[in-house]
Short mmCIF file of C-alpha atoms in Angstrom, two decimals:
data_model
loop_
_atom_site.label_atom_id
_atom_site.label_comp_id
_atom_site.label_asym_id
_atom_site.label_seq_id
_atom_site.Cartn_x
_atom_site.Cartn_y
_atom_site.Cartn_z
CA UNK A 1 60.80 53.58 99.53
CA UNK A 2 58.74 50.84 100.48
CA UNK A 3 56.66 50.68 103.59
CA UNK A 4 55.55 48.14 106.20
CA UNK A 5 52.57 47.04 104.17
CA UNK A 6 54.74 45.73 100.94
CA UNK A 7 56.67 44.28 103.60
CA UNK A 8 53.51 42.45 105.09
CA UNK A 9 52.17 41.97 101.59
CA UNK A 10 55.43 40.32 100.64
CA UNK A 11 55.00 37.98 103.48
CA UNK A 12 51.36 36.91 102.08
CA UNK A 13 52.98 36.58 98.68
CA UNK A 14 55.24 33.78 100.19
CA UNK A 15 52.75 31.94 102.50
CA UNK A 16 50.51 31.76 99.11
CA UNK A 17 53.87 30.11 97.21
CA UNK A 18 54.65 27.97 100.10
CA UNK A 19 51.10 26.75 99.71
CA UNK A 20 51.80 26.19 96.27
CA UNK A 21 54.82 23.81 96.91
CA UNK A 22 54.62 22.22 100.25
CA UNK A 23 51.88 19.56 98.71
CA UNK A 24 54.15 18.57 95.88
CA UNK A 25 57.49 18.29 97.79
CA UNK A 26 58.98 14.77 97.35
CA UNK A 27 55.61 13.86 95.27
CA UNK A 28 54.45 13.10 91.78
CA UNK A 29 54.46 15.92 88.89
CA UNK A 30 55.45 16.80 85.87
CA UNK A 31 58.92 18.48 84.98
CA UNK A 32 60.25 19.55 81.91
CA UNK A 33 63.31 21.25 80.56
CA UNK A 34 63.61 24.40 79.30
CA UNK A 35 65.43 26.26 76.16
CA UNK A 36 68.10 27.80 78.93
CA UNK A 37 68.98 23.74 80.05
CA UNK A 38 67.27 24.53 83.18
CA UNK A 39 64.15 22.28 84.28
CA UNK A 40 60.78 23.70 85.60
CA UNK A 41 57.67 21.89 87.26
CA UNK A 42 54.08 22.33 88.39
CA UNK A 43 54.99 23.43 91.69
CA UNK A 44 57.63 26.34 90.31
CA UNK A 45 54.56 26.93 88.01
CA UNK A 46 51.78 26.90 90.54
CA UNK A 47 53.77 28.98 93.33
CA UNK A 48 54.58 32.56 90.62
CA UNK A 49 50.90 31.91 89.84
CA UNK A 50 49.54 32.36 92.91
CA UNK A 51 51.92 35.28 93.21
CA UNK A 52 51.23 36.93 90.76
CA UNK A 53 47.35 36.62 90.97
CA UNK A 54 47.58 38.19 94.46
CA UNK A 55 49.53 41.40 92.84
CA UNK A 56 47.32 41.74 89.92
CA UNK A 57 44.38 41.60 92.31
CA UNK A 58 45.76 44.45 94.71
CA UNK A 59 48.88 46.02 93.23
CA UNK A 60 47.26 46.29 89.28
CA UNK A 61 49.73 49.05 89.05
CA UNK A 62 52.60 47.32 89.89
CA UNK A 63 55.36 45.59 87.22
CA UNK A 64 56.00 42.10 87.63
CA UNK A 65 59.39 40.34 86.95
CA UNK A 66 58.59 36.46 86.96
CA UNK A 67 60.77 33.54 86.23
CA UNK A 68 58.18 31.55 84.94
CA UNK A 69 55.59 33.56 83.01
CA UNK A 70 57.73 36.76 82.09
CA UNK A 71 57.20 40.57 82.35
CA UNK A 72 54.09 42.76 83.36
CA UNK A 73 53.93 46.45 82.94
CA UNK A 74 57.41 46.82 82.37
CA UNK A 75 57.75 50.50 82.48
CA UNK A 76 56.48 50.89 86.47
CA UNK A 77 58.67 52.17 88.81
CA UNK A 78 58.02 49.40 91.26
CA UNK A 79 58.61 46.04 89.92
CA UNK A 80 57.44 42.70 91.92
CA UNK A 81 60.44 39.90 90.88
CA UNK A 82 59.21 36.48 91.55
CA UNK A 83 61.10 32.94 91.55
CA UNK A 84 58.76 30.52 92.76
CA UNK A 85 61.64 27.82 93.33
CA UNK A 86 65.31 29.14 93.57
CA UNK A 87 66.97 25.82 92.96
CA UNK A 88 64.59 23.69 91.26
CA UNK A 89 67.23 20.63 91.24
CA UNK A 90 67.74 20.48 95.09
CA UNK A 91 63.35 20.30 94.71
CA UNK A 92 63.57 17.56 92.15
CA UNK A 93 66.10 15.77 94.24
CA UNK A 94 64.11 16.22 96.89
CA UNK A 95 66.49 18.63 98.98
CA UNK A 96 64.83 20.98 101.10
CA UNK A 97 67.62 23.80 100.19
CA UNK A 98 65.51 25.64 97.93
CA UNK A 99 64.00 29.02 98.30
CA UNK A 100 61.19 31.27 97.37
CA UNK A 101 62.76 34.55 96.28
CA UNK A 102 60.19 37.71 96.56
CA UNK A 103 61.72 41.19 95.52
CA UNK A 104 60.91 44.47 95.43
CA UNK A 105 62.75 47.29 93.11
CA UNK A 106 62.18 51.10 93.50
CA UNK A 107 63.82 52.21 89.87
CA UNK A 108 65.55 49.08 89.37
CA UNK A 109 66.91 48.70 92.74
CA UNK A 110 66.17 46.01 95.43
CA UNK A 111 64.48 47.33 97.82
CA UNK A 112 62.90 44.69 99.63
CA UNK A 113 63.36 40.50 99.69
CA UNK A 114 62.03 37.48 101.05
CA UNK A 115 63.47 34.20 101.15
CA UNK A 116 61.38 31.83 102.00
CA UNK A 117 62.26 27.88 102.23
CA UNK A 118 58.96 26.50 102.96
CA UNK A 119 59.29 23.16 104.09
CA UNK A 120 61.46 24.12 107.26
CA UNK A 121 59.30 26.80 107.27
CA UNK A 122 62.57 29.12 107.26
CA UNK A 123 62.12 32.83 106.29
CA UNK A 124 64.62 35.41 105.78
CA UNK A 125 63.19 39.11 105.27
CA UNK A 126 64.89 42.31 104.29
CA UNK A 127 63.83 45.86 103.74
CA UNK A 128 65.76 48.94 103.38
CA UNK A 129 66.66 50.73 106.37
CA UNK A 130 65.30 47.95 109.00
CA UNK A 131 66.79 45.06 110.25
CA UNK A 132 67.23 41.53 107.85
CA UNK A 133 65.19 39.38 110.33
CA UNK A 134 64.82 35.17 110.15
CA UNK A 135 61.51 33.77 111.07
CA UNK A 136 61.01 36.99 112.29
CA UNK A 137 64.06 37.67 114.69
CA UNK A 138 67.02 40.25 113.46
CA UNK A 139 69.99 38.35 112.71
CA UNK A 140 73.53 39.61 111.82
CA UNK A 141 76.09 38.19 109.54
CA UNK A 142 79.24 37.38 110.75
CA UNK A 143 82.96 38.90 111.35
CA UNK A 144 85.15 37.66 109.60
CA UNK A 145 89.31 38.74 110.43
CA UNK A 146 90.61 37.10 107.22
CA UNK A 147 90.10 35.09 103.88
CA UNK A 148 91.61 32.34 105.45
CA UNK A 149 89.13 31.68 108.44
CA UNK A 150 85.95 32.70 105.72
CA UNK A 151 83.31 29.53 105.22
CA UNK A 152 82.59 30.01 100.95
CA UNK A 153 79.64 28.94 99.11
CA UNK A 154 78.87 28.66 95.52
CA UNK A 155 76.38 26.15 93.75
CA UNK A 156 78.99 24.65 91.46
CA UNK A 157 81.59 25.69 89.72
CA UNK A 158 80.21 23.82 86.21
CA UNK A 159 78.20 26.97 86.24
CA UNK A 160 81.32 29.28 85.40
CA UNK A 161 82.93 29.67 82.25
CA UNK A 162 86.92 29.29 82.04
CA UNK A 163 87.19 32.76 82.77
CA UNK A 164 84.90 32.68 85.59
CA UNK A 165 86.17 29.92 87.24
CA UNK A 166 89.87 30.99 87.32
CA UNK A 167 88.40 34.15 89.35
CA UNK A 168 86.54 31.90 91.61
CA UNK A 169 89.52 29.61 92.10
CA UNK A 170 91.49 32.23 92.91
CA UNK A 171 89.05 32.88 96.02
CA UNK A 172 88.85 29.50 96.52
CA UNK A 173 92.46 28.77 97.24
CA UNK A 174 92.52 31.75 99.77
CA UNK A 175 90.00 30.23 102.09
CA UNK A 176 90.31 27.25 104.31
CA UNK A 177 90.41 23.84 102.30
CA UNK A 178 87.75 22.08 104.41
CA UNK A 179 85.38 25.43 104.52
CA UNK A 180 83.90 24.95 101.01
CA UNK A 181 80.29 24.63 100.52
CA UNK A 182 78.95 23.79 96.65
CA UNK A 183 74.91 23.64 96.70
CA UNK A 184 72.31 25.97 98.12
CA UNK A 185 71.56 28.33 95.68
CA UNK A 186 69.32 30.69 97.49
CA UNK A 187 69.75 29.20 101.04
CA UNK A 188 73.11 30.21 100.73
CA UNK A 189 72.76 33.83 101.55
CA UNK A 190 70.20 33.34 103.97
CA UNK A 191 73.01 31.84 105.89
CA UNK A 192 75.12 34.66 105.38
CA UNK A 193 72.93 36.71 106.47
CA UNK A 194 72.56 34.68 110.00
CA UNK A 195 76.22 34.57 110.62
CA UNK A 196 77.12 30.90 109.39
CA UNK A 197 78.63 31.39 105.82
CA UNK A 198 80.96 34.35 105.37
CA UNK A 199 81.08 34.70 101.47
CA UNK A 200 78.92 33.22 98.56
CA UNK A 201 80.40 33.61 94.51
CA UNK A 202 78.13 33.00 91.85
CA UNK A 203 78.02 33.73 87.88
CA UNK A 204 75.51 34.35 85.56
CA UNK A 205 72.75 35.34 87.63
CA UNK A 206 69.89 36.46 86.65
CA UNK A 207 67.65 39.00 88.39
CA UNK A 208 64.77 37.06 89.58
CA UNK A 209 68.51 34.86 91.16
CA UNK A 210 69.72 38.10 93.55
CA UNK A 211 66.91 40.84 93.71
CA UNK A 212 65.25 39.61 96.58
CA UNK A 213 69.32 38.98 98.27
CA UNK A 214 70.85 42.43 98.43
CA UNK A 215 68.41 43.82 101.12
CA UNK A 216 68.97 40.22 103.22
CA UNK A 217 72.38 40.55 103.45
CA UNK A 218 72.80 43.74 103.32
CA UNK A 219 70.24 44.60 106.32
CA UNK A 220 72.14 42.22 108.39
CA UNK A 221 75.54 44.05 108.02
CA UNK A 222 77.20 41.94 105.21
CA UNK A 223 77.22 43.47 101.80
CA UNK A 224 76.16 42.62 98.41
CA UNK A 225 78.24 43.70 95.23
CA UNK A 226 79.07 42.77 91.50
CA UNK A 227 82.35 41.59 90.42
CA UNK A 228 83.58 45.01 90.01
CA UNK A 229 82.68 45.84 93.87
CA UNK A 230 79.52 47.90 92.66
CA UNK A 231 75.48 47.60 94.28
CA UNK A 232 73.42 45.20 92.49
CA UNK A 233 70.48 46.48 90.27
CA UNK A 234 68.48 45.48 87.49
CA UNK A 235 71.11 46.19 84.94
CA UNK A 236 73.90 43.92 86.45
CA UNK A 237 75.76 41.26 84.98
CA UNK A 238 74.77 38.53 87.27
CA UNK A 239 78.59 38.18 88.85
CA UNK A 240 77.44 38.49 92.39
CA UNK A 241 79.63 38.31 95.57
CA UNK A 242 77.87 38.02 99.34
CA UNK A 243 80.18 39.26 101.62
CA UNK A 244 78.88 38.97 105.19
CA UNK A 245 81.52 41.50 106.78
CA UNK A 246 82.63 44.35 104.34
CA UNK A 247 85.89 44.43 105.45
CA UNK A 248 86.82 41.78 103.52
CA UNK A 249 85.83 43.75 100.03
CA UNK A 250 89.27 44.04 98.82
CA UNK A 251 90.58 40.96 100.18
CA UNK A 252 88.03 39.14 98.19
CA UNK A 253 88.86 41.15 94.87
CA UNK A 254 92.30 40.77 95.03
CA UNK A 255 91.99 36.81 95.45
CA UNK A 256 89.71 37.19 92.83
CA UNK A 257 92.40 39.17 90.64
CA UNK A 258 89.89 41.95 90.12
CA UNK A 259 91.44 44.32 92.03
CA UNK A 260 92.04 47.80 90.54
#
């Protein structure tokens, strides 16, 4: 399990990305695109490397999980996963929407997260059995009675396959019309988390996308799930559903046409 100090340490990890990023928001640098169609920059570069300096330096025997520049001692039963800029297009655009996503898994499970948005200086932190707190407060998510009063996020739907997307527009056509959010990427479930969104869908995830979510949501009451209803880990599929009251589980898988 981990203890107040990773917590505290996590913290430091983020203030040293923030540092990273804040001087090149809405600046000059260099991007490029990468093999996956996504695009990467200096500051996504600059941020995991002063991450991952700080664990080297005082966690040697830690593994580390980075977006950016890959795997370190895989086979460690804690594993740092790092991405420096959770929606690198909203930073390119100049949006501040992005995040800072800072995970820790026990035996490839989430244990702890951070999501950080440095330029409102907005922090979301969760850690198994405490309280998800922003900026340092405990939040809660949100009740939520049925489908059809639920506020739903995604980052686009040109992300989902066919397949995908007939799941998600099934879900989609059980909430209310005007309560659809596209954008937001990480920011998304920080805002479940605080009450204000009620259920995010994404596809093809990866893990350095939702390690550092399940303990955020999850420590402020909602819950965090694949498409099949089961806890996220570092084997899953990258299907994720936020869900910020539980309740609505089934509701959401039947919409979804994944119900059993």
């Amino acid at each position: 399990m981990p203890t107040l100090s990773d917590l505290a340490f996590a913290n430091r990890l983020a203030d040293a990305a923030g540092e990273a990023i804040r001087p090149l928001f809405r600046g000059s640098w260099e991007q490029e695109q990468k093999s996956d169609s996504t695009f990467v920059t200096e500051a996504d570069r600059a941020a995991e490397a002063a991450m991952r300096a700080l664990i080297e330096a005082e966690h040697p025997d830690d593994g580390i999980f980075g977006e950016e520049y890959g795997i370190r001692n895989e086979g460690a039963g804690r594993r740092w996963v790092l991405d420096p800029i959770d929606g690198t297009t909203s930073f390119i655009a100049g949006r501040p929407i992005f995040g800072t996503l800072i995970a820790l898994l026990q035996d490839g499970f989430p244990v702890l997260g951070i999501i950080d948005q440095p330029i409102g200086r907005e922090r979301w932190a969760g850690f198994s059995g405490r309280e998800t707190t922003f900026n340092g407060k405990p939040v809660r998510s949100a009740p939520c009675r049925a489908l059809g009063d639920a506020v739903l996020a995604t980052t686009t739907p040109h992300q989902f396959s066919d397949h995908e997307a007939d799941h998600f527009m099934g879900l989609a056509k059980s909430v209310a019309e005007r309560k659809i959010i596209y954008g937001g990427d990480c920011y998304n479930y920080g805002l479940v988390a605080s009450g204000h969104v009620d259920l995010v869908c994404e596809a093809g995830l990866k893990l350095h996308d939702f390690a550092a979510l399940a303990p955020i949501v999850e420590g402020a009451g909602g819950l965090m799930c694949d498409w099949s209803g089961e806890p996220l880990h570092a084997g899953s599929d990258g299907n994720v559903l936020a869900i910020g009251d539980p309740a609505r589980l089934e509701d959401v898988l039947e919409a979804m046409g994944l119900a059993e």
